mmCIF file of C-alpha atoms in Angstrom:
data_model
loop_
_atom_site.group_PDB
_atom_site.id
_atom_site.type_symbol
_atom_site.label_atom_id
_atom_site.label_comp_id
_atom_site.label_asym_id
_atom_site.label_seq_id
_atom_site.Cartn_x
_atom_site.Cartn_y
_atom_site.Cartn_z
ATOM 1 C CA MET A 1 1.559 -19.357 2.637
ATOM 2 C CA PHE A 2 -1.545 -17.532 3.660
ATOM 3 C CA ARG A 3 -3.904 -18.179 6.525
ATOM 4 C CA ARG A 4 -7.428 -16.965 6.011
ATOM 5 C CA ALA A 5 -8.709 -14.821 8.865
ATOM 6 C CA VAL A 6 -12.461 -14.312 8.711
ATOM 7 C CA ALA A 7 -14.487 -12.060 10.953
ATOM 8 C CA SER A 8 -15.125 -14.661 13.648
ATOM 9 C CA GLY A 9 -11.424 -15.048 14.440
ATOM 10 C CA LEU A 10 -10.086 -11.636 13.532
ATOM 11 C CA LEU A 11 -10.192 -9.998 16.965
ATOM 12 C CA VAL A 12 -7.816 -12.572 18.422
ATOM 13 C CA VAL A 13 -5.256 -11.858 15.712
ATOM 14 C CA LEU A 14 -5.602 -8.095 16.045
ATOM 15 C CA ALA A 15 -4.961 -8.273 19.778
ATOM 16 C CA ALA A 16 -1.488 -9.648 19.060
ATOM 17 C CA CYS A 17 -0.281 -6.559 17.172
ATOM 18 C CA GLY A 18 2.853 -4.820 18.514
ATOM 19 C CA GLN A 19 2.711 -2.395 21.399
ATOM 20 C CA ALA A 20 3.778 1.228 21.091
ATOM 21 C CA SER A 21 6.503 2.997 23.052
ATOM 22 C CA GLY A 22 5.542 6.628 23.598
ATOM 23 C CA ASP A 23 4.206 7.948 20.304
ATOM 24 C CA ARG A 24 6.126 5.393 18.192
ATOM 25 C CA PRO A 25 6.224 1.582 18.043
ATOM 26 C CA GLU A 26 9.396 0.263 19.654
ATOM 27 C CA SER A 27 10.131 -1.653 16.463
ATOM 28 C CA ALA A 28 10.308 1.654 14.539
ATOM 29 C CA LEU A 29 12.803 3.459 16.741
ATOM 30 C CA GLU A 30 15.849 2.490 14.647
ATOM 31 C CA PHE A 31 14.288 4.224 11.613
ATOM 32 C CA PRO A 32 14.032 7.990 11.054
ATOM 33 C CA ARG A 33 10.783 9.848 11.431
ATOM 34 C CA PRO A 34 9.382 11.380 8.250
ATOM 35 C CA ASP A 35 10.273 15.055 7.889
ATOM 36 C CA ARG A 36 6.685 15.995 7.090
ATOM 37 C CA PRO A 37 3.195 15.879 8.596
ATOM 38 C CA VAL A 38 1.151 12.676 8.457
ATOM 39 C CA SER A 39 -2.528 12.714 7.514
ATOM 40 C CA GLY A 40 -5.126 11.330 9.880
ATOM 41 C CA LEU A 41 -6.928 8.173 8.831
ATOM 42 C CA GLY A 42 -9.542 8.791 6.151
ATOM 43 C CA SER A 43 -12.959 7.235 5.812
ATOM 44 C CA ASN A 44 -13.194 3.526 4.962
ATOM 45 C CA GLN A 45 -16.823 3.650 3.873
ATOM 46 C CA PHE A 46 -17.403 2.296 0.371
ATOM 47 C CA SER A 47 -20.412 4.450 -0.589
ATOM 48 C CA THR A 48 -18.442 5.865 -3.536
ATOM 49 C CA GLU A 49 -17.622 2.516 -5.169
ATOM 50 C CA THR A 50 -20.132 3.047 -7.984
ATOM 51 C CA ALA A 51 -18.702 6.485 -8.719
ATOM 52 C CA ARG A 52 -15.172 5.064 -8.730
ATOM 53 C CA ASP A 53 -16.217 2.324 -11.130
ATOM 54 C CA ASN A 54 -17.989 4.832 -13.363
ATOM 55 C CA ARG A 55 -14.699 6.645 -13.926
ATOM 56 C CA GLY A 56 -12.871 3.349 -14.397
ATOM 57 C CA GLU A 57 -10.558 3.706 -11.416
ATOM 58 C CA ALA A 58 -9.797 0.106 -10.484
ATOM 59 C CA GLU A 59 -9.651 -1.070 -14.095
ATOM 60 C CA THR A 60 -7.198 1.704 -14.953
ATOM 61 C CA VAL A 61 -4.928 0.888 -12.005
ATOM 62 C CA MET A 62 -4.953 -2.852 -12.701
ATOM 63 C CA GLU A 63 -4.191 -2.275 -16.378
ATOM 64 C CA LEU A 64 -1.316 0.092 -15.606
ATOM 65 C CA ALA A 65 0.033 -2.374 -13.041
ATOM 66 C CA GLY A 66 -0.171 -5.302 -15.450
ATOM 67 C CA VAL A 67 -2.227 -7.473 -13.095
ATOM 68 C CA GLU A 68 -2.810 -10.868 -14.685
ATOM 69 C CA PRO A 69 -4.590 -14.108 -13.772
ATOM 70 C CA GLY A 70 -2.564 -16.260 -11.394
ATOM 71 C CA MET A 71 -0.701 -13.391 -9.728
ATOM 72 C CA THR A 72 -0.357 -12.980 -5.970
ATOM 73 C CA VAL A 73 -1.065 -9.413 -4.870
ATOM 74 C CA ALA A 74 -1.427 -7.455 -1.636
ATOM 75 C CA ASP A 75 -3.856 -4.621 -0.932
ATOM 76 C CA ILE A 76 -2.304 -2.488 1.837
ATOM 77 C CA GLY A 77 -4.804 -0.271 3.594
ATOM 78 C CA ALA A 78 -7.598 -2.364 2.114
ATOM 79 C CA GLY A 79 -10.374 -0.677 4.077
ATOM 80 C CA ASN A 80 -13.725 -2.126 3.122
ATOM 81 C CA GLY A 81 -12.258 -3.850 0.091
ATOM 82 C CA TYR A 82 -12.917 -1.767 -3.023
ATOM 83 C CA TYR A 83 -9.667 -2.954 -4.584
ATOM 84 C CA THR A 84 -9.571 -6.285 -2.778
ATOM 85 C CA VAL A 85 -12.680 -7.717 -4.438
ATOM 86 C CA ARG A 86 -11.750 -6.393 -7.880
ATOM 87 C CA LEU A 87 -8.211 -7.714 -7.619
ATOM 88 C CA ALA A 88 -9.624 -11.083 -6.559
ATOM 89 C CA GLU A 89 -11.707 -11.261 -9.710
ATOM 90 C CA ARG A 90 -8.782 -10.138 -11.858
ATOM 91 C CA VAL A 91 -6.230 -12.686 -10.586
ATOM 92 C CA GLY A 92 -8.809 -15.483 -10.726
ATOM 93 C CA GLU A 93 -8.961 -18.840 -9.003
ATOM 94 C CA GLU A 94 -5.249 -19.495 -9.463
ATOM 95 C CA GLY A 95 -4.284 -16.135 -7.968
ATOM 96 C CA ARG A 96 -4.313 -14.847 -4.408
ATOM 97 C CA VAL A 97 -5.080 -11.513 -2.757
ATOM 98 C CA LEU A 98 -3.948 -10.571 0.731
ATOM 99 C CA ALA A 99 -5.911 -7.663 2.212
ATOM 100 C CA GLN A 100 -4.144 -5.803 5.014
ATOM 101 C CA ASP A 101 -5.146 -2.885 7.226
ATOM 102 C CA ILE A 102 -4.515 -1.520 10.717
ATOM 103 C CA ASP A 103 -8.189 -0.561 11.173
ATOM 104 C CA ARG A 104 -9.997 -3.259 13.170
ATOM 105 C CA SER A 105 -13.519 -2.263 12.170
ATOM 106 C CA ALA A 106 -12.585 -2.055 8.483
ATOM 107 C CA LEU A 107 -11.121 -5.557 8.535
ATOM 108 C CA GLU A 108 -14.202 -6.903 10.288
ATOM 109 C CA ARG A 109 -16.422 -5.401 7.596
ATOM 110 C CA LEU A 110 -14.151 -6.718 4.867
ATOM 111 C CA GLY A 111 -14.212 -10.187 6.415
ATOM 112 C CA ARG A 112 -18.010 -10.186 6.349
ATOM 113 C CA ARG A 113 -17.983 -8.928 2.756
ATOM 114 C CA VAL A 114 -15.625 -11.671 1.610
ATOM 115 C CA GLU A 115 -17.772 -14.295 3.329
ATOM 116 C CA ARG A 116 -21.004 -12.860 1.942
ATOM 117 C CA GLN A 117 -19.678 -12.734 -1.612
ATOM 118 C CA ARG A 118 -17.989 -16.140 -1.210
ATOM 119 C CA ILE A 119 -14.636 -14.918 -2.462
ATOM 120 C CA ASP A 120 -12.273 -17.831 -1.917
ATOM 121 C CA ASN A 121 -8.965 -16.381 -3.061
ATOM 122 C CA VAL A 122 -8.749 -13.570 -0.472
ATOM 123 C CA SER A 123 -6.891 -13.703 2.837
ATOM 124 C CA ILE A 124 -7.260 -11.004 5.497
ATOM 125 C CA GLN A 125 -4.416 -10.006 7.788
ATOM 126 C CA PRO A 126 -3.890 -7.130 10.239
ATOM 127 C CA GLY A 127 -0.805 -5.005 9.874
ATOM 128 C CA ALA A 128 1.072 -2.664 12.182
ATOM 129 C CA LEU A 129 1.961 1.021 11.890
ATOM 130 C CA ASP A 130 5.510 0.161 10.873
ATOM 131 C CA ASP A 131 5.181 -3.341 9.442
ATOM 132 C CA PRO A 132 2.677 -4.860 6.984
ATOM 133 C CA HIS A 133 3.629 -8.366 8.182
ATOM 134 C CA LEU A 134 3.828 -9.826 4.686
ATOM 135 C CA PRO A 135 5.559 -13.135 3.928
ATOM 136 C CA GLU A 136 8.872 -12.918 2.072
ATOM 137 C CA LYS A 137 9.191 -13.387 -1.694
ATOM 138 C CA SER A 138 5.435 -13.745 -2.098
ATOM 139 C CA PHE A 139 3.979 -10.872 -4.121
ATOM 140 C CA ASP A 140 3.932 -9.854 -7.761
ATOM 141 C CA ARG A 141 2.214 -6.560 -6.980
ATOM 142 C CA ILE A 142 1.594 -4.607 -3.770
ATOM 143 C CA PHE A 143 -1.028 -1.840 -3.898
ATOM 144 C CA MET A 144 -1.148 1.270 -1.701
ATOM 145 C CA VAL A 145 -4.058 3.317 -2.997
ATOM 146 C CA HIS A 146 -4.928 6.734 -1.531
ATOM 147 C CA MET A 147 -3.376 5.799 1.812
ATOM 148 C CA TYR A 148 0.396 6.312 1.678
ATOM 149 C CA HIS A 149 0.086 9.800 3.201
ATOM 150 C CA GLU A 150 -1.491 8.195 6.295
ATOM 151 C CA ILE A 151 1.548 6.005 7.049
ATOM 152 C CA GLY A 152 3.159 7.350 10.200
ATOM 153 C CA GLU A 153 6.350 5.260 9.852
ATOM 154 C CA PRO A 154 6.995 5.186 6.091
ATOM 155 C CA TYR A 155 10.695 4.292 6.271
ATOM 156 C CA ALA A 156 10.161 1.349 8.611
ATOM 157 C CA LEU A 157 7.131 0.082 6.710
ATOM 158 C CA LEU A 158 8.716 0.330 3.256
ATOM 159 C CA TRP A 159 11.926 -1.268 4.524
ATOM 160 C CA ARG A 160 9.962 -4.247 5.871
ATOM 161 C CA LEU A 161 7.852 -4.399 2.717
ATOM 162 C CA TRP A 162 10.962 -4.803 0.519
ATOM 163 C CA PRO A 163 11.579 -8.555 1.132
ATOM 164 C CA SER A 164 7.968 -9.510 0.382
ATOM 165 C CA LEU A 165 8.323 -8.793 -3.354
ATOM 166 C CA ARG A 166 9.070 -11.617 -5.742
ATOM 167 C CA GLU A 167 11.637 -11.223 -8.503
ATOM 168 C CA GLY A 168 10.194 -8.546 -10.765
ATOM 169 C CA GLY A 169 7.556 -7.609 -8.195
ATOM 170 C CA GLN A 170 6.395 -4.006 -7.978
ATOM 171 C CA VAL A 171 4.747 -1.612 -5.542
ATOM 172 C CA VAL A 172 1.912 0.531 -6.914
ATOM 173 C CA VAL A 173 0.970 3.836 -5.266
ATOM 174 C CA VAL A 174 -2.017 6.007 -6.161
ATOM 175 C CA ASP A 175 -2.150 9.356 -4.395
ATOM 176 C CA VAL A 176 -2.872 13.062 -4.822
ATOM 177 C CA ASP A 177 -0.363 15.872 -5.329
ATOM 178 C CA ARG A 178 -1.031 18.014 -2.279
ATOM 179 C CA PRO A 179 0.454 18.451 1.226
ATOM 180 C CA THR A 180 0.696 15.340 3.369
ATOM 181 C CA ASP A 181 -1.507 16.812 6.088
ATOM 182 C CA ARG A 182 -4.254 17.246 3.457
ATOM 183 C CA HIS A 183 -4.460 13.601 2.374
ATOM 184 C CA GLY A 184 -1.903 13.653 -0.394
ATOM 185 C CA ILE A 185 1.835 13.684 -1.085
ATOM 186 C CA ALA A 186 3.963 15.434 -3.683
ATOM 187 C CA PRO A 187 5.235 12.918 -6.281
ATOM 188 C CA MET A 188 8.891 13.930 -5.816
ATOM 189 C CA LEU A 189 8.615 13.458 -2.043
ATOM 190 C CA LEU A 190 6.992 10.061 -2.539
ATOM 191 C CA ALA A 191 9.753 8.982 -4.934
ATOM 192 C CA CYS A 192 12.415 10.259 -2.543
ATOM 193 C CA GLU A 193 11.057 8.273 0.414
ATOM 194 C CA PHE A 194 10.910 5.082 -1.634
ATOM 195 C CA GLU A 195 14.425 5.660 -2.998
ATOM 196 C CA ARG A 196 15.913 6.142 0.469
ATOM 197 C CA VAL A 197 14.688 2.688 1.503
ATOM 198 C CA GLY A 198 15.875 0.759 -1.546
ATOM 199 C CA TYR A 199 13.379 1.193 -4.376
ATOM 200 C CA LYS A 200 13.467 2.851 -7.777
ATOM 201 C CA LEU A 201 10.671 4.575 -9.637
ATOM 202 C CA VAL A 202 9.816 2.800 -12.903
ATOM 203 C CA ALA A 203 6.516 4.402 -13.955
ATOM 204 C CA PHE A 204 4.614 7.620 -13.288
ATOM 205 C CA LYS A 205 1.385 8.915 -14.803
ATOM 206 C CA ASP A 206 -0.953 11.807 -14.104
ATOM 207 C CA ALA A 207 -4.371 10.185 -14.049
ATOM 208 C CA PRO A 208 -7.517 12.297 -13.519
ATOM 209 C CA GLU A 209 -9.644 9.139 -13.537
ATOM 210 C CA LEU A 210 -7.764 8.110 -10.395
ATOM 211 C CA ALA A 211 -8.351 11.484 -8.743
ATOM 212 C CA GLY A 212 -4.570 11.861 -8.572
ATOM 213 C CA TYR A 213 -1.464 10.183 -9.980
ATOM 214 C CA TYR A 214 -0.091 6.676 -10.445
ATOM 215 C CA ALA A 215 3.443 5.656 -9.438
ATOM 216 C CA GLN A 216 5.139 2.264 -9.695
ATOM 217 C CA PHE A 217 8.310 1.125 -7.949
ATOM 218 C CA GLU A 218 10.685 -1.833 -8.131
ATOM 219 C CA ARG A 219 13.275 -2.961 -5.625
ATOM 220 C CA SER A 220 16.788 -1.645 -6.109
ATOM 221 C CA ALA A 221 19.711 -4.062 -5.831
ATOM 222 C CA ASN A 222 20.257 -3.343 -2.137
ATOM 223 C CA ARG A 223 18.270 -2.345 0.924
ATOM 224 C CA PRO A 224 20.083 0.075 3.253
ATOM 225 C CA ALA A 225 20.601 -0.530 6.953
ATOM 226 C CA PRO A 226 17.911 1.253 9.007
ATOM 227 C CA GLU A 227 20.424 3.500 10.777
ATOM 228 C CA SER A 228 21.841 4.728 7.448
ATOM 229 C CA ILE A 229 18.515 6.002 6.089
ATOM 230 C CA GLU A 230 18.376 9.791 5.730
ATOM 231 C CA PRO A 231 14.831 11.209 5.760
ATOM 232 C CA CYS A 232 13.707 13.237 2.768
ATOM 233 C CA ARG A 233 13.027 16.913 3.268
ATOM 234 C CA GLY A 234 9.332 17.587 3.542
ATOM 235 C CA ASP A 235 9.599 20.443 1.044
ATOM 236 C CA ALA A 236 10.988 18.168 -1.695
ATOM 237 C CA VAL A 237 8.082 18.845 -4.049
ATOM 238 C CA GLY A 238 10.015 19.068 -7.319
ATOM 239 C CA LYS A 239 8.462 19.320 -10.770
ATOM 240 C CA ARG A 240 6.368 16.818 -12.731
ATOM 241 C CA ALA A 241 8.875 16.859 -15.583
ATOM 242 C CA ALA A 242 11.624 15.674 -13.240
ATOM 243 C CA ILE A 243 9.687 12.713 -11.885
ATOM 244 C CA LYS A 244 8.484 11.686 -15.333
ATOM 245 C CA GLN A 245 12.073 11.727 -16.530
ATOM 246 C CA ALA A 246 13.146 9.651 -13.515
ATOM 247 C CA ALA A 247 10.607 6.982 -14.427
ATOM 248 C CA THR A 248 11.945 6.528 -17.961
#
């Protein structure tokens, strides 16, 4: 199901990613644009990993997500692999982790890290702006941690992510409640964008140890046609009480 792409062969794979048309990938043109700003890419340096571990970030997220040995999980926007390596340890030898990113240099560094640490249950794969390129019916959990606000084509990407979940599979988002051009997204806007593409919110938690909030989504019964998707209003900020009620 997975093909391991280590640093030595990664550039060839990255060169095959889709080409853009104007300011959007051609493959995204049938989907609506988000009605909100999009944050620029943040830093992928992992100098803060010790600080994140000291506040129990990864452990908290994995506990909330119910990650267990033997699961197959994806780390979207993996960067240098803070979550990738910890998920690999958590799912164990019988589990698998697919690390995905659109940043070439980050994937090269992650490939070297995986090789150096001899982590055998991790695969590395480049994604596109509008498509994570994940195999269908393959994942128990998909993680998008502190990166959703950087996705320029959220409706296309979430729509193409939908088939990759197994029965009972879930998407986990960790983000910050602030404007999308300031590296965050309001929880109600996040939930709205997921709902428009065929997901439902099943869990929400304010979590200071995550420097933000935790949200968890499942697939709804149906996925809408791309041309029928209505973008959410960028000012759909809502109230915390409303989103907590929606998750119950």
